[in-house]
Structures are given as structure tokens and as C-alpha cells.
Amino acid sequence: MRARVIAAARLGMTFADALEPEGTADWLFSIADGRGLPTIDGLIAVENYNHEGRPPEEVAIMEKALSYGARAVFFEAARHGRAPVAQAFVFDASDEPEDARFAELHKRLWSWGGVPLVYRAARGSIQLFRCAHEPDFAGPDDIPVCRPIRTLLIGAKIAEQDVWWNAARIRNGTIWDDPDACKLMLSAQKAAHRTLVEEVRALAKQLSERRLLSARLRRRLLILSLLIAYLEERSVLLPADFGKAREGATRFFEILGDGRALIALLETLEERFNGHIFRLTDDERAALAESSELASYARLVEGHEDSSGQLSLWRLYSFRDLPVELISNIYQLFVKDAASSIYTPPALVRLMLEEALGWERLDALMASDGIILDPACGSGVFLVEAYRRLVLHWRWRNGWARPGVDELRPLLQRVHGIDLEEGAVELAAFSLCLSLCDALQPEEIRSSVKLFPPLADVTLHHSCFFDAKAKGLVKAPIVAIVGNPPFESALPTAGAKQSYAAYSKTHGALADKQLAYLFLHEAMDMLAPDGVLAMVEPAGFLYNQNALTFRHGFFGRWKAREILDFVSVRGLFKKGEADPKIVVVIAEASKPEPGSRLLHAVFRRNGRATAEQGFDIDYYDLHWLANADAERSRDVWRANLLGGSRVHNLIERLRDYPTLKDFAAKHGWDFGEGYIAGLKGISRPAQHLVGKPLLPTSALSAQGLDTAFLDTVPDRPIKDTKTERRFTPPFLLIKEHENLYHGLWNGHYLTYKHEIVGLAAPKTDLDRLEAIETWLRRENIVLRAYVAGISARLFTQRATAILSADIFALPYPEDEDLDLSRNERILTEDIVEYQRDFVRLGTASPVMRRAPDEALDAFDEVFTTQLNAVYARKPLRALECQQWSGAICKAYVFGDGVVDWSDANELRDRLDALLHERRGAGLTVTRITRLYDKGFVFLLKPDRHRFWTRSIALRDADDVLADLREQGF
């Protein structure tokens, strides 16, 4: 038997598309040379684009591309039912040959931030510009310059690492698996959105330090400056509008320093736009009219430079192109103290709304009188995105017509918010009115009268959420709730206290008195039947054992649809120095049906997530759980972080054994942590500690106990002294570290601190301590993997630290036999060697490097062994594989057979037909592909080691066996 397979197949494209020679950029040069747009999967021409039957998200991007003058858009393939994501705009230099004008365009695209890459194709060369990194266009004297990050000349050899020229890798998303590509092309901290937030934060701080104007007026004028800058750049406000307020003025900054002119302008704008957006109080009007500081304030605001000291804040950014949700995020700085405010990445908000408010659900919403609610709306970040989706949905259902004011105002009544801060309600109104403007053309805005409807106390309520619920402030049926409630282990309002009292009376104490859990509980009760909730929650919802009862009740009562797990993604929220880990709960207001399942989706830290460009999810991180398992199990979530159901089964089996704590208690040993130092005035008698030898915590490491450099316990307060017996040898010490560093001590009296656990035994039990230490050494890999699977601290609270309870929970059977199978050994070895680092580091972990040959051989051995346990009569054999930039195709055959990787053209149609048979006529692309052709099996996956570990071989074997059974093989 022979199978002939196309030689240059690339992951994520049809085999036919993959025929393009490795690493060429002919798809770009064909545009520059006038040969037209090549036929490449994912590359869509702007001209004559037909929106019929296309996803609304795609149509919106194509309209953007048209407005910027792009020739084409390159989309990454759709994955897991989500719409394709735009990765690049492609421009033809002949459309705009002047570098200076293209530099201005680059500034606009960078401010928008909708695509990370921009290509400019010219005869003989291709320029590549980045739009999700620092502003490369920034030049002297505030004049943008044309400065591509890379230029490719025709005929030049493309280096293997220059993945941005490779159409296949853009299409399948593996371009962002490359850490070097991410480092060069993506940076959240240097891209427009984060930098603008930080620049406004710095400006607010500078204004505060100068104490110009009152705090409220300072804040309000800065907010208005951002709003008016947006309206001015969109040509909603024209030079004549400023001239009416002050003779000769053509720009807002010529008004800002003149109190009476500023009052006149704001009164005109309030009359024109309504909605109380520009309204001044009597006190504010009097302060502006009489202020001698306003001119200084205006000079400071207008002249503020960016952090590099180059362009001024107002000239570095194109305000007309900034997304409205970004301005709303900037307003979030002013809700409370700017230093501790939370920046919610727009990519996370979009993801939550996409999952909760799909187009069919919006159909049902619009057919009813239901509304969308954010119960802790802040400046309206979630409401702005919800409104944007409502507008996009209206256009989709109305033949892509543009809605007018009469259609947009009713849609605005569909989004409601509640917040405890009065300033937040004001800012949410600002944000939503901006969103209304964003959906209109400038001339429509200029011609409108009383454009903004009043929102405060109508759809936006200044109230404690719990009070608002009790009083029924929101009258309309609530069909969707979205948002990010406060994370506090406190009950800050009377309404929260009453809600907590009612909860505890029915359900018992709430874990940590966590306010976010209380929001979740009460919000679900507000939903109309079958309504949906998408809410950010602390990671403790899944990983804190104290939350087990709350979680059990929630999953038992409500139909949890998805849990989006971001524990691996560091820095998603920054609040001061804190880096809270989060999950997103998506649930429906109905009782779970028997046999129903929920999706636990584990998102990893990669270049795109770190740069806030979006979140990737791979096949191996999608875990479907029975609702009953989610309700009962304490280990399933962490097991999914580390690999999935096989890991879960192993952890549950090991939990059945007696533990180290059981053994120590049975023999009457003194065991527990070392002493805890106290604060001034908090101390207990400690004669058995003060002045005694002290083992530094760092002296217990992979090398064991190092007593060469002992300290002495100082005469200072000690909070928890422990017993003298605990420090009397012999004892076994185990460090509260994921690697379970340990050592046996049988020398002199020796103290240690609470980061170390000790098991102190009588001298007659020395042999038992020695046996445990030997066993810890022998089974170290398994035990480290087990701790990773049960620790409530590891990954979620600390990078490598564990709890004493994790050590005491180590399984320790009397016969020291854990009865591990070969496959279980494989799982534990991969957890320790790869998965722990992968959870913490994501793309930067070693397992995200290219898979070495020895790893591929090990994969083959495990994969074929698993299948041959079932198909022994005609065993599966590994054949020669093919590797390309970003992808590996492994081939296997049952019995005899070879793969002929030549004559690709001849077999192109045959393999395309196979793909269509497997995946349907739509030919959407996933990053994991299994193909079957008679007795042959092909695995097509990214070339990163993470996809070719031995534990993944076990999962692939499980999937292939299921496929073969379904096919009757």
C-alpha cells in the first residue's frame, strides 16, 4: 500500500495553498507588480467585497479597511466557532506613493490598533509596519515619518526566523507561537492603547501635584478635553464652533485657557448635544469665570509630552481613530484613585461579549423588551462594547445599512449600568454618548439637535448594586448581565451586608466574604429565565478550597455554560502592584439538565495575550466536563491546567491513599511548620528558640540540607513559637516549594521558620524517617506532579510556593507502592518537566520551542503503543514525517505501506477532498488536524514541542481510537 502526499502542506491552509515555495513573499510582490491579488486562503480583497453571508465581525473590519484605503485584509483562520481575526492590512504603494502621507496613515492605524501588521507593497520592495508596538512613525517637530520595521527587497533570501512574510503562518496563527516575532511585533506597554492610558494617568498626576483648580474641576476638564479632542478630529466640531466662543479661535486649546470662552463653548455644546455631558454646575461656572489658574492648566495639558519626551500627548495620537472603548478605559482612571484603578483590556471585554451575546441571542433580545446590565459598570467599558455589538447586529439584520439617530437612541436604552461611585455613572454616560457618535457620520452629528438622551437615573443608576436590586431600580427584564465586580473580602455598604446576611442564612458563610461572589450570586437571581451572565471572578472561584461550598451551590443551581480560565495569563489586570488572577463565569438562568456539560477553556500566556491583541485557545486546552463533575470535584480545574482528564483520574486515585499526615499522626510524631516571627508587641515565650541555631530557609534546596552557614534566632518578637520537640532531632524537613526539597537531620538542636515543614520523631523511629526520605527521593517526580495538581497556592497565589497542607496530603501507603502504570508515569514526568513552567510562562517556557527530533521519536513510540494495544493484529507504524516552517505532519500506517511525499501537484485534489470530507465544505481551519486515508493516519500540528509531548501522544491516541471506532475501523 502506498499513499502519496503533497510535499509542502502547511498547517492551517489547504494542501493546495501550501504549494507556494517555503518562505517566499510572492503573494505580496504580485500586488506590487500589478499582477493583482493572489488567491490565498484568508487574503480578502477590499474592492468588490461581498458581505452576503459573511460574519458581522469580518464585514466591520472590511469596512474599516476600505475607509483607510487598504487593498486587502489578511485574516487568521476561524477557530472553535469564533469569527476570523484580522492580522494585517495590505496597501499598494501606487495608491499612496508619498511617504509623508503614508506616515500619517501609519499613525492613524497605530492609534486604532485593530491589526498588528501593515504591509505596503511597492515595485521591488515590501515594507512592513507594526501597529501593536511603539510608535515607529514618531519624528522630530511632531511630524510623522515613514519608518517601516522591516523591508524586503525582491529576490532577497528570507531568513527562517522572518516569519512575518510567510502567508501560511499568518493564516494559521503560528506566527505568534514564535517568541522572537512576538517580541519584535507586539508590546502592550508600548502600543497606543496602554501608552495613552499611562500618559493620561501621568498628566492627571502632574495636574494634581501642581494643584491647579479644584480636584473635581481638574478631573472634569481633563475628561472633557479627551472628549472634545475626539469630536474635533472627527470634524464634528469645526474651527467656526471655537470661533463663536472666542474671536479668532480655531482649536479647543485656544479656548481652554480662557474661562469665559470655555463656559460659552460648553453651554453651546450642552444645548446642541443634550444629555448633561457638557453641563456645568453653578459652582463650576463661577470657578471657571474667576480662575487665574486656567491658563496655566491649559498650557500644561496642551504641552504635555509623552514619557519619552518626544511628541505631545495630543499630537502622538490620532483621536479620531482611537476606539471608543479605549476612551472609556481612560475614563476609568477617574472613577477612583488613578494610581489604583483597573485597566480592563478591550480584548477581554470583546471575548466575554462574543461568548455571552452571540448573534442569535441578540436576535432574541431585540425581539423582546429585554436589556443588558453591568452591575458594577465603572466608566462603562462593558456597556460600550455591548452597545457596539447591538449596533453591529442591527446593521447585519438590515442589509448593512447605517442606522440613523432614531435607530441608535433606542439601542442605547438597551444597555443599563449601576455603580456605587457617582463619578462612574457620569463617565459611563460620557462613554456611551461617544459610542453613539462613533456610529454616525460627522455631518449627521453636526446636523442633529439634542443628540444625547439623558442616561443618568434612566439607564445608569448611582447606587449600591445590592440596594438597586432590593429597590427594583431596573424595571425592564434583564436578559444579559456582564461585567467585572470589585474583588474585596469586605462588605462595604449596608446593602452588601444585608445581602450577605440573607445569603448566610440560607447557604452558610460565603468564602472569604468575597464581594465578587456575592455579586455573582445576586446577579443570577436578577436574570430573566434563560438569560445569560458573563462575569469576571477571582481565580479562587475555581482554585480556592474555601470556595468549594459556594461553587457546589452555584453549579447545582444554575446552568454554567463556560468557564474561561486566565490563571496562566499574567498581568491581565494591574491594580497598583497587585496582579489578580481571574476566571470568567458564563452561565444561564436555568437549572442544569441531567447529563449537561460545561466547557472549561484554559487560556495560556502567549505573545498575543501579553500584548493584549487577543486570546488564543488550542484544542488541547478545551475541556468538556459533566456538570455533576464540575459541581463535585475539587481537582478537575487544576488537572485541566496540567493536561486534562487523565491527570484528573490520576490525582483522584492518589487521593485514596493514606497520607504523610496520617502516618505521622499514627506514630505520635510532632509535625508542622517552623516558628513564625512576630511584629512589635506580638510575642510569646520563646526560650527554646532565642539564641538557638537557625537553619536559613534558603539552606534547604535541591542539594538537601546545607548546615555550613547557620544563623542564630534573634531576640525579637515571635508570634508562633511551636514546641521544643519540633526542633529536636531526628526530624525530616520538607520545604514549601513545588520541588519538595527535603533533608533528614540527626545532629544538634536546630530551629527553622514556617516556610519549612518538619516531622520530628523519637530516635527509635529514625528508620521510619529514613524510609520516608528515601521514598521522597525515589518518587519525587510523581509527588511533585501530585502537588501541582492539588495545591491551592501554586500558580494562583505564588509562582513556586506551596502550602504545608499540600505536603501533609502527599500519598504515603504503608507498602510505599503507588501502583503507577507506565502511562501515569508519562503524565507525571511531563507535568514536572513541561506543564508547570507552561502554566507560569506560556510562550516563554521551554516546551514552546520547536520540537526536537528525540521528542518526535518519543511521541511516535507512545502513540503507536497505545493504538497497537487495540489493533495488535495489524500494528500501526510510524513513517517518515515532513516539517515546514511552523508545522509538522506525522504519518502512520496500519501494517505495510509507505508515503510518497513527491508529485504534490498530482495529488492536490485528492487531499483537498480528504480535508473537505473530514471538515465539511466550509473548510475552516483548526491548528490540530487528524486525517485518515484507508490505512493511513496523518497528524498535522504546529511544530512547537507542546504539541508533541508524550502526554499529548496519549491524548491523540485516545482521540484517534474514538475516531476509528466511529468509522467502524
XYZ file of N, CA and C in Angstrom, residues 745-868:
372
model
N 17.700 15.402 59.374
C 18.675 15.958 60.314
C 18.666 15.139 61.608
N 19.878 14.694 61.996
C 20.007 13.914 63.226
C 21.195 14.415 64.045
N 21.449 15.729 63.973
C 22.569 16.313 64.694
C 22.091 17.051 65.933
N 22.599 18.275 66.110
C 22.246 19.060 67.289
C 20.866 19.704 67.134
N 20.426 20.342 68.201
C 19.154 21.074 68.202
C 19.205 22.128 67.092
N 18.125 22.219 66.301
C 18.152 23.111 65.128
C 16.748 23.654 64.874
N 16.646 24.976 64.818
C 15.349 25.615 64.556
C 15.217 25.961 63.076
N 13.975 26.240 62.679
C 13.695 26.624 61.285
C 12.389 27.413 61.278
N 12.142 28.119 60.191
C 10.967 29.003 60.106
C 9.807 28.314 59.378
N 8.726 29.084 59.248
C 7.463 28.499 58.818
C 7.380 28.153 57.338
N 8.389 28.502 56.525
C 8.364 28.065 55.127
C 8.852 26.631 54.978
N 9.198 26.015 56.116
C 9.673 24.630 56.142
C 8.763 23.818 57.058
N 8.433 22.613 56.624
C 7.635 21.687 57.419
C 8.575 20.646 58.036
N 8.361 20.338 59.297
C 9.176 19.335 59.971
C 8.346 18.182 60.487
N 8.909 16.968 60.401
C 8.323 15.791 61.022
C 9.335 15.287 62.043
N 9.087 15.605 63.309
C 10.019 15.249 64.376
C 9.564 13.953 65.038
N 10.480 12.969 65.087
C 10.145 11.647 65.607
C 11.090 11.292 66.754
N 10.707 10.347 67.609
C 11.666 9.851 68.609
C 12.805 9.115 67.917
N 13.930 9.014 68.587
C 15.108 8.372 67.972
C 14.810 6.931 67.580
N 13.882 6.337 68.279
C 13.543 4.947 67.945
C 12.860 4.835 66.575
N 12.356 5.946 66.060
C 11.696 5.944 64.744
C 12.590 6.508 63.649
N 13.894 6.582 63.907
C 14.806 7.124 62.892
C 14.705 6.344 61.589
N 14.561 5.031 61.685
C 14.489 4.223 60.468
C 13.247 4.583 59.644
N 12.158 4.942 60.324
C 10.943 5.333 59.587
C 11.154 6.668 58.860
N 11.831 7.604 59.530
C 12.152 8.875 58.868
C 13.047 8.634 57.664
N 14.030 7.762 57.817
C 14.937 7.456 56.707
C 14.175 6.821 55.538
N 13.203 5.967 55.868
C 12.409 5.330 54.818
C 11.590 6.367 54.052
N 11.007 7.340 54.791
C 10.237 8.395 54.116
C 11.146 9.229 53.227
N 12.334 9.570 53.728
C 13.242 10.385 52.915
C 13.651 9.642 51.646
N 13.944 8.339 51.776
C 14.297 7.529 50.601
C 13.129 7.491 49.621
N 11.930 7.333 50.164
C 10.745 7.285 49.309
C 10.503 8.629 48.614
N 10.719 9.753 49.331
C 10.588 11.077 48.722
C 11.544 11.244 47.550
N 12.743 10.689 47.710
C 13.721 10.768 46.619
C 13.286 9.905 45.442
N 12.849 8.688 45.767
C 12.511 7.729 44.717
C 11.283 8.168 43.913
N 10.270 8.671 44.610
C 9.021 9.043 43.944
C 8.895 10.560 43.767
N 10.024 11.232 43.701
C 9.998 12.700 43.688
C 9.202 13.264 42.517
N 9.353 12.682 41.340
C 8.646 13.194 40.154
C 7.139 13.084 40.355
N 6.698 11.907 40.780
C 5.264 11.683 40.962
C 4.701 12.635 42.010
N 5.415 12.789 43.110
C 4.915 13.618 44.195
C 4.891 15.090 43.827
N 5.883 15.528 43.070
C 5.867 16.920 42.600
C 4.681 17.162 41.667
N 4.402 16.187 40.800
C 3.255 16.314 39.905
C 1.957 16.343 40.703
N 1.881 15.511 41.729
C 0.679 15.448 42.566
C 0.446 16.784 43.272
N 1.504 17.364 43.831
C 1.383 18.657 44.499
C 0.909 19.725 43.511
N 1.445 19.693 42.295
C 0.992 20.656 41.283
C -0.499 20.498 41.013
N -1.012 19.295 41.172
C -2.418 19.026 40.904
C -3.359 19.316 42.052
N -2.834 19.529 43.278
C -3.745 19.747 44.413
C -3.520 21.069 45.133
N -2.371 21.726 44.937
C -2.026 22.882 45.759
C -2.939 24.069 45.484
N -3.492 24.631 46.556
C -4.340 25.820 46.416
C -3.513 27.088 46.237
N -2.214 27.010 46.481
C -1.365 28.197 46.381
C -0.612 28.261 45.060
N -0.095 27.132 44.618
C 0.747 27.096 43.422
C -0.017 27.610 42.206
N 0.622 28.439 41.415
C 0.093 29.042 40.178
C -0.865 30.193 40.456
N -1.800 30.031 41.416
C -2.829 31.062 41.605
C -2.386 32.156 42.564
N -1.554 31.799 43.561
C -1.111 32.800 44.532
C 0.393 33.038 44.457
N 1.147 31.983 44.335
C 2.604 32.083 44.267
C 3.104 31.295 43.072
N 4.283 31.696 42.580
C 4.832 31.029 41.407
C 5.290 29.615 41.710
N 6.010 29.433 42.838
C 6.566 28.113 43.135
C 6.281 27.647 44.558
N 5.706 28.500 45.403
C 5.471 28.135 46.797
C 4.194 27.313 46.933
N 4.206 26.372 47.892
C 3.035 25.556 48.174
C 2.674 25.716 49.652
N 1.666 25.010 50.099
C 1.208 25.087 51.478
C 1.696 23.875 52.274
N 1.750 24.030 53.581
C 2.096 22.872 54.415
C 1.061 21.769 54.239
N -0.207 22.165 54.023
C -1.264 21.174 53.821
C -1.004 20.313 52.592
N -0.351 20.884 51.576
C -0.026 20.109 50.370
C 0.983 19.007 50.683
N 1.931 19.339 51.555
C 2.941 18.352 51.934
C 2.310 17.239 52.759
N 1.469 17.601 53.714
C 0.840 16.595 54.568
C -0.146 15.726 53.787
N -0.627 16.252 52.629
C -1.578 15.485 51.815
C -0.878 14.519 50.863
N 0.450 14.488 50.858
C 1.166 13.569 49.966
C 0.762 12.125 50.266
N 0.448 11.347 49.231
C 0.061 9.958 49.476
C 1.259 9.148 49.970
N 1.032 8.362 51.047
C 2.122 7.545 51.587
C 1.554 6.214 52.074
N 1.396 5.259 51.152
C 0.890 3.943 51.568
C 1.921 3.204 52.413
N 1.444 2.341 53.253
C 2.335 1.601 54.156
C 3.393 0.825 53.381
N 3.005 0.251 52.215
C 3.974 -0.518 51.431
C 4.754 0.343 50.441
N 4.515 1.654 50.471
C 5.196 2.622 49.620
C 5.017 2.336 48.125
N 3.934 1.659 47.776
C 3.677 1.315 46.378
C 2.457 2.080 45.894
N 2.676 3.035 44.956
C 1.584 3.832 44.403
C 0.929 3.158 43.195
N 1.451 2.007 42.803
C 0.838 1.207 41.735
C 0.625 2.026 40.455
N 1.674 2.721 40.032
C 1.573 3.601 38.859
C 1.791 2.838 37.568
N 0.940 3.080 36.609
C 1.123 2.486 35.282
C 2.166 3.278 34.502
N 2.603 2.725 33.377
C 3.564 3.437 32.520
C 2.972 4.758 32.049
N 1.702 4.756 31.675
C 1.081 5.987 31.182
C 0.990 7.045 32.280
N 0.729 6.620 33.512
C 0.684 7.570 34.609
C 2.061 8.163 34.870
N 3.089 7.346 34.733
C 4.457 7.870 34.864
C 4.731 8.932 33.791
N 4.272 8.670 32.587
C 4.459 9.634 31.497
C 3.790 10.965 31.850
N 2.567 10.906 32.361
C 1.846 12.126 32.734
C 2.614 12.923 33.775
N 3.086 12.234 34.815
C 3.760 12.955 35.897
C 5.084 13.546 35.431
N 5.798 12.823 34.591
C 7.068 13.345 34.086
C 6.847 14.588 33.229
N 5.805 14.578 32.411
C 5.526 15.751 31.576
C 5.052 16.938 32.412
N 4.286 16.677 33.467
C 3.836 17.774 34.341
C 5.043 18.479 34.951
N 5.973 17.682 35.481
C 7.127 18.267 36.163
C 8.093 18.919 35.173
N 8.307 18.246 34.048
C 9.309 18.758 33.107
C 8.786 19.904 32.259
N 7.497 19.885 31.932
C 6.976 20.868 30.978
C 5.792 21.693 31.490
N 4.768 21.014 32.022
C 3.496 21.685 32.250
C 3.567 22.780 33.306
N 4.318 22.567 34.369
C 4.376 23.593 35.420
C 4.926 24.900 34.864
N 6.004 24.811 34.115
C 6.566 26.022 33.500
C 5.618 26.598 32.464
N 4.898 25.734 31.747
C 3.978 26.205 30.714
C 2.846 27.014 31.334
N 2.353 26.583 32.494
C 1.306 27.338 33.189
C 1.817 28.723 33.567
N 3.039 28.782 34.060
C 3.590 30.054 34.545
C 4.068 30.962 33.423
N 4.748 30.384 32.427
C 5.490 31.191 31.456
C 4.857 31.230 30.073
N 3.988 30.276 29.766
C 3.362 30.269 28.456
C 4.369 30.144 27.334
N 4.304 31.070 26.379
C 5.160 31.009 25.197
C 6.642 31.029 25.554
N 6.991 31.631 26.688
C 8.403 31.723 27.073
C 8.934 30.432 27.689
N 8.088 29.424 27.889
C 8.547 28.181 28.505
C 9.278 27.315 27.486
N 10.165 26.437 27.962
C 10.943 25.593 27.034
C 10.077 24.742 26.111
N 8.905 24.317 26.571
C 8.076 23.434 25.760
C 7.474 24.155 24.549
N 7.605 25.492 24.506
C 7.120 26.234 23.343
C 8.214 26.500 22.317
N 9.358 25.839 22.490
C 10.361 25.855 21.426
C 10.014 24.775 20.406
N 10.690 24.783 19.299
C 10.422 23.787 18.262
C 10.712 22.388 18.793
N 9.873 21.440 18.452
C 10.030 20.073 18.947
C 11.306 19.441 18.397
N 12.196 18.951 19.255
C 13.414 18.292 18.765
C 13.104 16.894 18.238
N 14.024 16.338 17.471
C 13.798 15.016 16.858
C 13.540 13.946 17.902
N 14.274 14.012 19.025
C 14.092 12.972 20.041
C 12.696 13.040 20.656
N 12.116 14.232 20.727
C 10.748 14.356 21.245
C 9.754 13.732 20.263
N 9.983 13.934 18.975
C 9.102 13.354 17.962
C 9.188 11.828 17.981
N 10.379 11.300 18.181
C 10.538 9.839 18.267
C 9.806 9.296 19.493
N 9.918 10.009 20.625
C 9.236 9.571 21.844
C 7.718 9.639 21.663
N 7.262 10.665 20.960
C 5.829 10.778 20.655
C 5.368 9.571 19.860
N 6.116 9.224 18.811
C 5.750 8.079 17.967
C 5.630 6.806 18.784
N 6.584 6.602 19.678
C 6.615 5.354 20.452
C 5.368 5.240 21.326
N 5.002 6.325 22.014
C 3.829 6.290 22.896
C 2.549 6.176 22.071
N 2.457 6.956 21.006
C 1.244 6.982 20.169
C 0.963 5.609 19.564
N 1.984 5.007 18.971
C 1.770 3.701 18.325
C 1.524 2.602 19.358
N 2.197 2.667 20.500
C 1.977 1.666 21.551
C 0.525 1.680 22.015
N -0.037 2.873 22.198
C -1.422 2.974 22.641
C -2.375 2.357 21.620
N -2.199 2.690 20.360
C -3.117 2.172 19.345
C -2.932 0.673 19.130
N -1.688 0.206 19.243
C -1.431 -1.211 18.989
C -1.923 -2.104 20.116
